[in-house]
């Protein structure tokens, strides 16, 4: 297959950045999207040019590292899929593909398609954990948990921290990400003790870092590669209001 | 020959660790604040260790290559984590977990370490549940278990197909808590490129490259912990994350740390096969699929050929013309034989001309399971894996059997450590996949996560403290000493050299070539001639690399080609050591199969009389052969037997 690529190139955070056109030829329909860029990069290096910088690691859809906006969608057009799990057979031969980095103020571009997502780590550091220390905990089966709750907690815990929800949102809201972590712990007895402090601290941090508000457009849910549900946002809002009142 | 001191405590096996803890030295809380520790790696081993050491009150600096600790390679583990809880009441005990692990490792692991691993396994599960890890549960509200290859009890805990992710997020939470408290300082997008050893012979610091600015940075500490994962990416195609590499361990080796058993590489039997040269990565299909899937190839070569040419479909082959070769060869374990056995059997069939797909694939068939249990049950058990398979291959595994082939997955070899997980360099500790210690020649499923967390939460925090107890009067370690100066200069020179070659070939070109040599000559089956030839080929390739690699761009900023070049340069050396180790080990054991040493039925043939030892290699200089140290393995508590999966 052949493709025309329009890729955002930006040498550094201060550089203005622009789209550059590239043609790629003879791409196998079984190649993944990132392998297609690998092939382009090989050609660029052979010509002595700077390859396109992008983040990636596991290439299995689980580390949350790969991040690019493809034809108007974070991680491309296929539902519930990360870029590394997107395959070229999902595109038409000869198609023009537009590739950009995540665009959101709290995620500044570092180079080409790489953005800085450390804001997510800061939100977790604000309280996205249970403050247990190592050792001296009770036997695992001393805390029975209803299967339904464990399953719901697992649904929320599936978030890979990729940031697609923020990139998809017109307000750059991080609500889906934050609510997923808040919900995981809110659904488990272990997480209840600190629940109020946790939700307040995480929301405050999210606001402080410049993430926008949620106005219920659901773009986050539609674009989330792990199908994290917006019911988590509702749960978080209840928690947050409860925490403020009491 | 230097005497190897593995520091195994006295006393009966079951009391060794308790005894150690009762007698180890402690650091009082006021003094812990005066001690700095460097942890390299934020996977399960590094993340858990950094969090625990921070909780204790030490000053910890933790480093990773990725943009966040949550993305370390550990996140990709699917299947589960073992522990000897015996919740299902099926006869599990600490001893049995220990025994299975030593046997699974073909009696090439250190008894005391392996026992301790089994002993702390139960604490790990308690810790994880307290952290809010959402493990699978029964309707009763209690934890669920499943079974895994190589074991006859259900001792595996899991969180859907995302166990590694959930465990890592637990450790990441603990780490985040300490970062907020200020006891741990986090350095992301940093790559360690050298180890600094002071005049007194102690490891005291590291040189890292800031991957964002390109600048070299110096960090000093009273002790250094490497938890930098395995070196499987040496083979280019593997199930490892793309940035997994062997450089930190290799740089420590070149500064004097011994590298043990590099030839023990685990090949996982159930991966999606290679289908093109552009391919960058192999995807694992969880081993749990072997609980219900049956593995087969056609009995007749003509049929196999027709399938390869797509003239007939798998379902056109009648039952009597299918060879369920694992069930045929290993009636007691069938499709659940350990990984090394299953992998070799697949290779044997494909080499004999019975392979399907590209010829390098076998079928993993759920037809019978679907008929017996119904599609819904299979979907509930493996739905996400089936979806992943379909996404990658465009084939629907409910209708046609999956195709699988073995792939490089995990490295049992690594830096040599003693019972305290300390290398032969004082002050240099090594945890998780980066050390060699607990799995012997083969790792059973669900045991790597267990080892990473056991090292990180429950072993290193004790043993490092024992070392640090007499360091409290040393004071802050300076980073402007001649040793730091020299190490930084060496790294600088290596970078400048790479940037100046300006040759014709890309880094990936060399990496792929190296991978091919390794797979063909030091892969699933090895022999003397092949290894000798392989070593020559690696040496030639290394020479060509240093004359003809092209690294474009500028070293002062993000330069992904330079990052890769530094790692591949190290792989080109480590690959040779791996082949040398395989050449010297004239026996077959676990993941290491020497074709000259097999039984008439084609099973691995160990030589306990001559090779029951750990092979620890010491660097002697670039043009010199490394020196071999042998640590004898003594089994006092179990009888060493031939592994047998034919009868129970
Ligand atoms: C697909 C897959 C499935 C698996 N499934 C299972 C399973 O079900 N059960 C099981 O028990 N095991 C499983 N494993 C194996 C297991 O995941 C790994 O062995 C284990 O996670 C390794 O953990 P670690 O902490 O030692 O290293 P890693 O998680 O590899 O972490 C290494 C860390 O070191 C850092 N690092 C490396 N080099 C440097 C450097 N030079 N400078 C700075 N930082 C550096 C990295 O950034 C990273 O943070 C699986 C592995 C794979 C690939
Ligand atoms: S909620 Fe979904 S889109 Fe947002 S970070 Fe998590 S996985 Fe990514
Ligand atoms: S590279 Fe890990 S999710 Fe895509």
Coordinates of N, CA, C and O in Angstrom, one line a residue, chain A residues 12-137:
Chain A
X12 N 11.7 21.6 18.8 CA 11.9 21.7 20.2 C 10.7 22.4 20.8 O 9.8 22.9 20.0
X13 N 10.5 22.5 22.1 CA 9.3 23.2 22.6 C 9.1 24.6 22.1 O 8.0 25.0 22.0
X14 N 10.2 25.3 21.9 CA 10.1 26.7 21.5 C 9.9 26.9 20.0 O 9.5 27.9 19.5
X15 N 10.2 25.8 19.2 CA 10.0 25.9 17.8 C 8.5 26.1 17.4 O 7.7 25.6 18.1
X16 N 8.2 26.8 16.3 CA 6.8 27.0 16.0 C 6.2 25.7 15.4 O 5.0 25.4 15.7
X17 N 6.9 24.9 14.7 CA 6.4 23.6 14.2 C 5.6 23.8 12.9 O 5.0 24.9 12.7
X18 N 5.6 22.8 12.1 CA 4.8 22.8 10.8 C 4.5 21.4 10.3 O 5.2 20.5 10.7
X19 N 3.6 21.3 9.4 CA 3.3 20.0 8.8 C 4.3 19.8 7.6 O 4.6 20.7 6.9
X20 N 4.8 18.6 7.5 CA 5.7 18.2 6.4 C 5.1 17.0 5.7 O 4.6 16.1 6.3
X21 N 5.2 17.0 4.4 CA 4.6 15.9 3.6 C 5.6 14.9 3.3 O 6.8 15.2 3.0
X22 N 5.2 13.6 3.4 CA 6.1 12.5 3.1 C 5.2 11.5 2.3 O 4.0 11.3 2.6
X23 N 5.9 10.7 1.4 CA 5.2 9.6 0.7 C 5.9 8.3 1.2 O 7.1 8.2 1.3
X24 N 5.0 7.3 1.5 CA 5.6 6.0 1.8 C 5.0 5.0 0.8 O 3.8 5.1 0.5
X25 N 5.8 4.1 0.4 CA 5.4 3.1 -0.6 C 5.6 1.7 -0.1 O 6.4 1.4 0.8
X26 N 4.8 0.8 -0.7 CA 5.0 -0.7 -0.5 C 4.9 -1.1 1.0 O 5.7 -1.8 1.5
X27 N 3.9 -0.5 1.6 CA 3.7 -0.9 3.0 C 2.7 -2.1 3.1 O 1.7 -2.1 2.5
X28 N 3.1 -3.1 3.9 CA 2.3 -4.3 4.0 C 1.0 -3.9 4.8 O 1.0 -3.1 5.7
X29 N -0.1 -4.4 4.4 CA -1.4 -4.1 5.1 C -1.3 -4.7 6.5 O -2.1 -4.3 7.3
X30 N -0.4 -5.6 6.8 CA -0.3 -6.2 8.1 C 0.6 -5.4 9.0 O 0.7 -5.7 10.2
X31 N 1.2 -4.4 8.5 CA 2.1 -3.6 9.3 C 1.3 -2.7 10.3 O 0.2 -2.3 9.9
X32 N 1.8 -2.5 11.5 CA 1.1 -1.6 12.4 C 1.4 -0.2 12.0 O 2.4 0.1 11.2
X33 N 0.7 0.8 12.5 CA 0.9 2.2 12.2 C 2.3 2.6 12.6 O 3.0 3.3 11.9
X34 N 2.8 2.1 13.7 CA 4.1 2.5 14.2 C 5.2 1.9 13.3 O 6.2 2.5 13.0
X35 N 4.9 0.7 12.8 CA 5.9 0.1 11.9 C 6.0 0.8 10.6 O 7.0 0.9 10.0
X36 N 4.8 1.4 10.2 CA 4.8 2.2 9.0 C 5.7 3.4 9.2 O 6.5 3.8 8.3
X37 N 5.6 4.0 10.4 CA 6.5 5.2 10.6 C 8.0 4.7 10.8 O 8.9 5.4 10.4
X38 N 8.2 3.5 11.3 CA 9.6 3.0 11.4 C 10.2 3.0 10.0 O 11.3 3.3 9.8
X39 N 9.4 2.5 9.0 CA 9.9 2.4 7.7 C 10.2 3.8 7.1 O 11.3 4.0 6.5
X40 N 9.3 4.7 7.3 CA 9.6 6.1 6.9 C 10.9 6.6 7.6 O 11.8 7.2 6.9
X41 N 11.0 6.3 8.9 CA 12.2 6.8 9.6 C 13.5 6.2 9.0 O 14.5 6.9 9.0
X42 N 13.4 4.9 8.7 CA 14.6 4.3 8.1 C 15.0 5.0 6.8 O 16.2 5.3 6.6
X43 N 14.0 5.4 6.0 CA 14.4 6.1 4.8 C 14.9 7.5 5.1 O 15.9 7.9 4.5
X44 N 14.4 8.1 6.1 CA 14.9 9.5 6.5 C 16.3 9.4 7.0 O 17.2 10.2 6.5
X45 N 16.6 8.4 7.8 CA 18.0 8.2 8.3 C 18.9 7.9 7.2 O 20.0 8.5 7.1
X46 N 18.5 7.1 6.3 CA 19.4 6.8 5.1 C 19.7 8.0 4.3 O 20.8 8.2 3.8
X47 N 18.7 8.9 4.3 CA 19.0 10.2 3.5 C 19.7 11.2 4.4 O 20.0 12.3 4.0
X48 N 20.0 10.8 5.7 CA 20.7 11.7 6.6 C 19.8 12.8 7.2 O 20.2 13.7 7.8
X49 N 18.5 12.5 7.2 CA 17.5 13.5 7.8 C 17.2 13.0 9.2 O 17.3 11.8 9.5
X50 N 16.6 13.9 10.0 CA 16.2 13.6 11.3 C 14.9 12.8 11.3 O 13.9 13.2 10.7
X51 N 14.9 11.6 11.9 CA 13.7 10.8 11.9 C 12.6 11.5 12.7 O 12.8 12.3 13.6
X52 N 11.3 11.1 12.5 CA 10.2 11.6 13.2 C 10.2 11.0 14.6 O 10.2 9.8 14.8
X53 N 10.3 11.9 15.6 CA 10.3 11.5 17.0 C 8.9 11.2 17.5 O 8.0 12.0 17.3
X54 N 8.7 10.0 18.1 CA 7.4 9.7 18.7 C 7.6 8.7 19.9 O 8.6 8.1 20.0
X55 N 6.7 8.8 20.8 CA 6.8 7.9 22.0 C 6.2 6.6 21.8 O 5.1 6.5 21.2
X56 N 6.8 5.5 22.3 CA 6.2 4.2 22.1 C 7.0 3.3 23.0 O 8.2 3.6 23.3
X57 N 6.5 2.2 23.5 CA 7.4 1.2 24.2 C 6.9 -0.2 24.0 O 7.5 -1.0 23.4
X58 N 5.7 -0.5 24.6 CA 5.3 -1.9 24.7 C 4.9 -2.5 23.3 O 5.0 -3.6 23.0
X59 N 4.3 -1.6 22.5 CA 3.7 -2.0 21.2 C 2.7 -3.1 21.4 O 2.5 -3.9 20.5
X60 N 2.0 -3.1 22.5 CA 1.0 -4.1 22.8 C -0.3 -3.5 23.3 O -1.2 -4.2 23.7
X61 N -0.3 -2.2 23.3 CA -1.5 -1.5 23.7 C -1.7 -1.4 25.2 O -2.9 -1.3 25.6
X62 N -0.7 -1.5 26.0 CA -0.9 -1.5 27.4 C 0.0 -0.5 28.2 O -0.4 -0.1 29.3
X63 N 1.1 0.0 27.6 CA 1.9 0.9 28.4 C 1.4 2.3 28.4 O 1.7 3.1 29.2
X64 N 0.6 2.7 27.4 CA 0.0 4.0 27.3 C 1.0 5.0 26.8 O 0.8 6.2 26.8
X65 N 2.1 4.6 26.2 CA 3.2 5.5 25.8 C 2.9 6.1 24.5 O 3.2 7.3 24.2
X66 N 2.5 5.3 23.5 CA 2.3 5.8 22.1 C 1.2 6.9 22.2 O 0.2 6.7 22.8
X67 N 1.4 7.9 21.5 CA 0.4 9.0 21.5 C 0.5 9.8 20.2 O 1.4 10.5 20.0
X68 N -0.5 9.7 19.4 CA -0.5 10.6 18.2 C -2.0 10.7 17.7 O -2.8 9.9 17.9
X69 N -2.2 11.9 17.2 CA -3.5 12.3 16.7 C -3.5 12.0 15.2 O -2.8 12.5 14.5
X70 N -4.4 11.0 14.8 CA -4.4 10.6 13.4 C -5.7 10.9 12.7 O -6.7 10.5 13.2
X71 N -5.7 11.7 11.7 CA -6.9 12.1 11.0 C -8.0 12.5 11.9 O -9.1 12.1 11.8
X72 N -7.6 13.3 12.9 CA -8.6 13.9 13.8 C -9.0 13.1 15.0 O -9.9 13.5 15.7
X73 N -8.4 11.9 15.1 CA -8.7 11.1 16.3 C -7.4 10.8 17.1 O -6.4 10.4 16.5
X74 N -7.5 10.8 18.4 CA -6.3 10.3 19.2 C -6.2 8.8 18.9 O -7.3 8.1 18.9
X75 N -5.1 8.3 18.6 CA -4.8 6.9 18.3 C -5.5 6.4 17.0 O -5.7 5.2 16.8
X76 N -6.0 7.4 16.2 CA -6.6 7.0 14.9 C -8.0 6.6 15.0 O -8.7 6.6 16.1
X77 N -8.6 6.2 13.8 CA -10.0 6.1 13.7 C -10.6 4.8 14.3 O -11.8 4.8 14.6
X78 N -9.9 3.8 14.6 CA -10.5 2.6 15.1 C -10.8 2.7 16.6 O -10.0 3.2 17.4
X79 N -12.0 2.2 16.9 CA -12.4 2.3 18.3 C -11.6 1.4 19.2 O -11.1 0.4 18.8
X80 N -11.5 1.8 20.5 CA -10.8 1.0 21.5 C -9.5 0.5 21.1 O -9.1 -0.7 21.4
X81 N -8.7 1.3 20.4 CA -7.4 0.9 19.9 C -6.3 1.9 20.2 O -6.5 3.1 19.9
X82 N -5.1 1.5 20.6 CA -4.0 2.4 20.7 C -3.3 2.4 19.4 O -3.5 1.5 18.5
X83 N -2.4 3.4 19.2 CA -1.8 3.6 17.9 C -0.9 2.3 17.5 O -0.9 1.9 16.4
X84 N -0.3 1.8 18.5 CA 0.6 0.6 18.3 C -0.2 -0.6 17.8 O 0.3 -1.5 17.3
X85 N -1.5 -0.6 18.1 CA -2.3 -1.8 17.8 C -3.2 -1.5 16.5 O -4.1 -2.2 16.2
X86 N -3.0 -0.3 15.9 CA -3.7 0.0 14.7 C -2.9 -0.5 13.5 O -1.7 -0.4 13.5
X87 N -3.6 -1.1 12.6 CA -2.9 -1.7 11.4 C -3.3 -1.0 10.1 O -4.4 -0.4 10.0
X88 N -2.4 -1.0 9.2 CA -2.5 -0.2 8.0 C -3.7 -0.8 7.1 O -4.2 0.0 6.3
X89 N -4.1 -2.0 7.3 CA -5.2 -2.5 6.6 C -6.5 -1.7 6.9 O -7.5 -1.8 6.2
X90 N -6.5 -0.9 8.0 CA -7.7 -0.1 8.3 C -7.7 1.2 7.5 O -8.6 2.0 7.6
X91 N -6.7 1.4 6.6 CA -6.7 2.6 5.8 C -6.8 2.2 4.3 O -6.6 1.1 4.0
X92 N -7.2 3.2 3.5 CA -7.3 3.0 2.1 C -6.0 3.2 1.4 O -5.3 4.1 1.7
X93 N -5.7 2.4 0.4 CA -4.5 2.5 -0.4 C -4.5 3.9 -1.0 O -5.5 4.4 -1.5
X94 N -3.4 4.6 -0.9 CA -3.3 6.0 -1.5 C -3.8 7.1 -0.6 O -3.7 8.3 -0.9
X95 N -4.4 6.7 0.5 CA -5.0 7.7 1.4 C -4.0 8.7 1.9 O -2.8 8.4 2.1
X96 N -4.4 10.0 2.2 CA -3.6 10.9 2.9 C -3.9 10.8 4.4 O -5.1 10.8 4.8
X97 N -2.9 10.8 5.2 CA -3.0 10.6 6.6 C -2.4 11.8 7.3 O -1.2 12.1 7.1
X98 N -3.1 12.4 8.2 CA -2.6 13.6 8.9 C -2.2 13.2 10.4 O -3.0 12.6 11.1
X99 N -1.0 13.4 10.7 CA -0.5 12.9 12.0 C 0.0 14.1 12.9 O 0.9 14.8 12.4
X100 N -0.5 14.3 14.1 CA -0.2 15.4 14.9 C 0.1 14.9 16.3 O -0.4 13.8 16.7
X101 N 0.7 15.7 17.2 CA 0.8 15.3 18.6 C -0.5 15.6 19.3 O -1.3 16.3 18.8
X102 N -0.6 15.1 20.6 CA -1.7 15.5 21.4 C -1.6 17.0 21.5 O -0.5 17.6 21.7
X103 N -2.8 17.7 21.5 CA -2.7 19.1 21.7 C -3.6 19.5 22.9 O -4.8 19.3 22.9
X104 N -2.9 19.9 24.0 CA -3.5 20.4 25.2 C -2.5 21.2 26.0 O -1.3 20.8 26.0
X105 N -2.9 22.3 26.6 CA -1.9 23.1 27.2 C -1.1 22.4 28.3 O 0.1 22.6 28.4
X106 N -1.8 21.5 29.1 CA -0.9 20.9 30.1 C 0.0 19.8 29.6 O 0.7 19.2 30.3
X107 N -0.1 19.5 28.3 CA 0.8 18.5 27.6 C 1.7 19.2 26.6 O 1.5 19.1 25.4
X108 N 2.7 20.0 27.0 CA 3.5 20.7 26.0 C 4.2 19.8 25.1 O 4.7 18.7 25.5
X109 N 4.4 20.2 23.8 CA 5.1 19.4 22.8 C 6.6 19.5 23.1 O 7.1 20.6 23.4
X110 N 7.3 18.4 23.1 CA 8.7 18.3 23.4 C 9.4 18.3 22.0 O 10.4 19.0 21.8
X111 N 9.0 17.4 21.2 CA 9.6 17.3 19.9 C 8.6 16.5 19.0 O 8.1 15.4 19.4
X112 N 8.4 17.0 17.8 CA 7.6 16.3 16.8 C 6.3 15.8 17.4 O 5.4 16.6 17.8
X113 N 6.1 14.5 17.6 CA 4.9 13.9 18.1 C 5.0 13.6 19.6 O 4.0 13.1 20.2
X114 N 6.1 13.9 20.3 CA 6.3 13.6 21.7 C 5.8 14.8 22.5 O 6.2 16.0 22.3
X115 N 4.9 14.5 23.5 CA 4.5 15.6 24.4 C 4.9 15.2 25.8 O 5.1 14.0 26.1
X116 N 4.8 16.2 26.7 CA 5.2 15.9 28.1 C 3.9 15.7 28.9 O 3.1 16.6 29.1
X117 N 3.7 14.4 29.4 CA 2.5 14.1 30.1 C 2.8 14.0 31.6 O 2.0 13.3 32.3
X118 N 3.8 14.6 32.1 CA 4.1 14.4 33.5 C 3.1 15.0 34.4 O 3.0 14.7 35.6
X119 N 2.2 15.8 33.8 CA 1.1 16.4 34.6 C 0.2 15.2 35.2 O -0.3 15.3 36.3
X120 N 0.1 14.1 34.5 CA -0.6 13.0 35.0 C 0.0 12.4 36.2 O -0.6 12.0 37.1
X121 N 1.4 12.3 36.2 CA 2.1 11.8 37.3 C 1.8 12.7 38.6 O 1.7 12.2 39.7
X122 N 1.8 14.0 38.3 CA 1.6 14.9 39.4 C 0.2 14.7 40.0 O 0.1 14.8 41.2
X123 N -0.7 14.5 39.2 CA -2.1 14.2 39.7 C -2.1 13.0 40.6 O -2.7 13.0 41.7
X124 N -1.4 11.9 40.1 CA -1.4 10.7 40.9 C -0.6 11.0 42.2 O -1.1 10.5 43.3
X125 N 0.5 11.7 42.1 CA 1.2 12.0 43.4 C 0.4 12.8 44.4 O 0.6 12.7 45.6
X126 N -0.6 13.5 43.9 CA -1.5 14.3 44.8 C -2.3 13.3 45.7 O -2.9 13.8 46.7
X127 N -2.4 12.1 45.3 CA -3.2 11.2 46.2 C -3.8 10.0 45.5 O -4.7 9.3 46.1
X128 N -3.4 9.7 44.3 CA -3.9 8.5 43.6 C -3.4 7.2 44.0 O -2.9 6.4 43.2
X129 N -3.4 6.9 45.3 CA -2.9 5.7 45.9 C -3.5 5.4 47.2 O -4.3 6.3 47.8
X130 N -3.3 4.2 47.8 CA -3.7 4.0 49.2 C -2.4 4.0 50.0 O -1.4 3.4 49.7
X131 N -2.5 4.8 51.1 CA -1.2 5.1 51.8 C -0.7 4.0 52.7 O -0.4 4.2 53.9
X132 N -0.7 2.8 52.2 CA -0.3 1.7 53.1 C 1.3 1.6 52.9 O 1.8 1.8 51.9
X133 N 2.0 1.3 54.0 CA 3.4 1.0 53.9 C 3.6 -0.5 53.7 O 2.7 -1.3 53.9
X134 N 4.9 -0.8 53.4 CA 5.2 -2.2 53.0 C 5.3 -3.1 54.3 O 5.9 -2.7 55.3
X135 N 4.7 -4.2 54.2 CA 4.8 -5.2 55.3 C 3.7 -4.9 56.3 O 3.0 -3.8 56.4
X136 N 3.4 -5.9 57.2 CA 2.5 -5.7 58.3 C 1.1 -5.5 57.9 O 0.3 -4.8 58.6
X137 N 0.7 -6.0 56.8 CA -0.7 -5.9 56.3 C -1.4 -7.2 56.6 O -0.8 -8.2 56.8

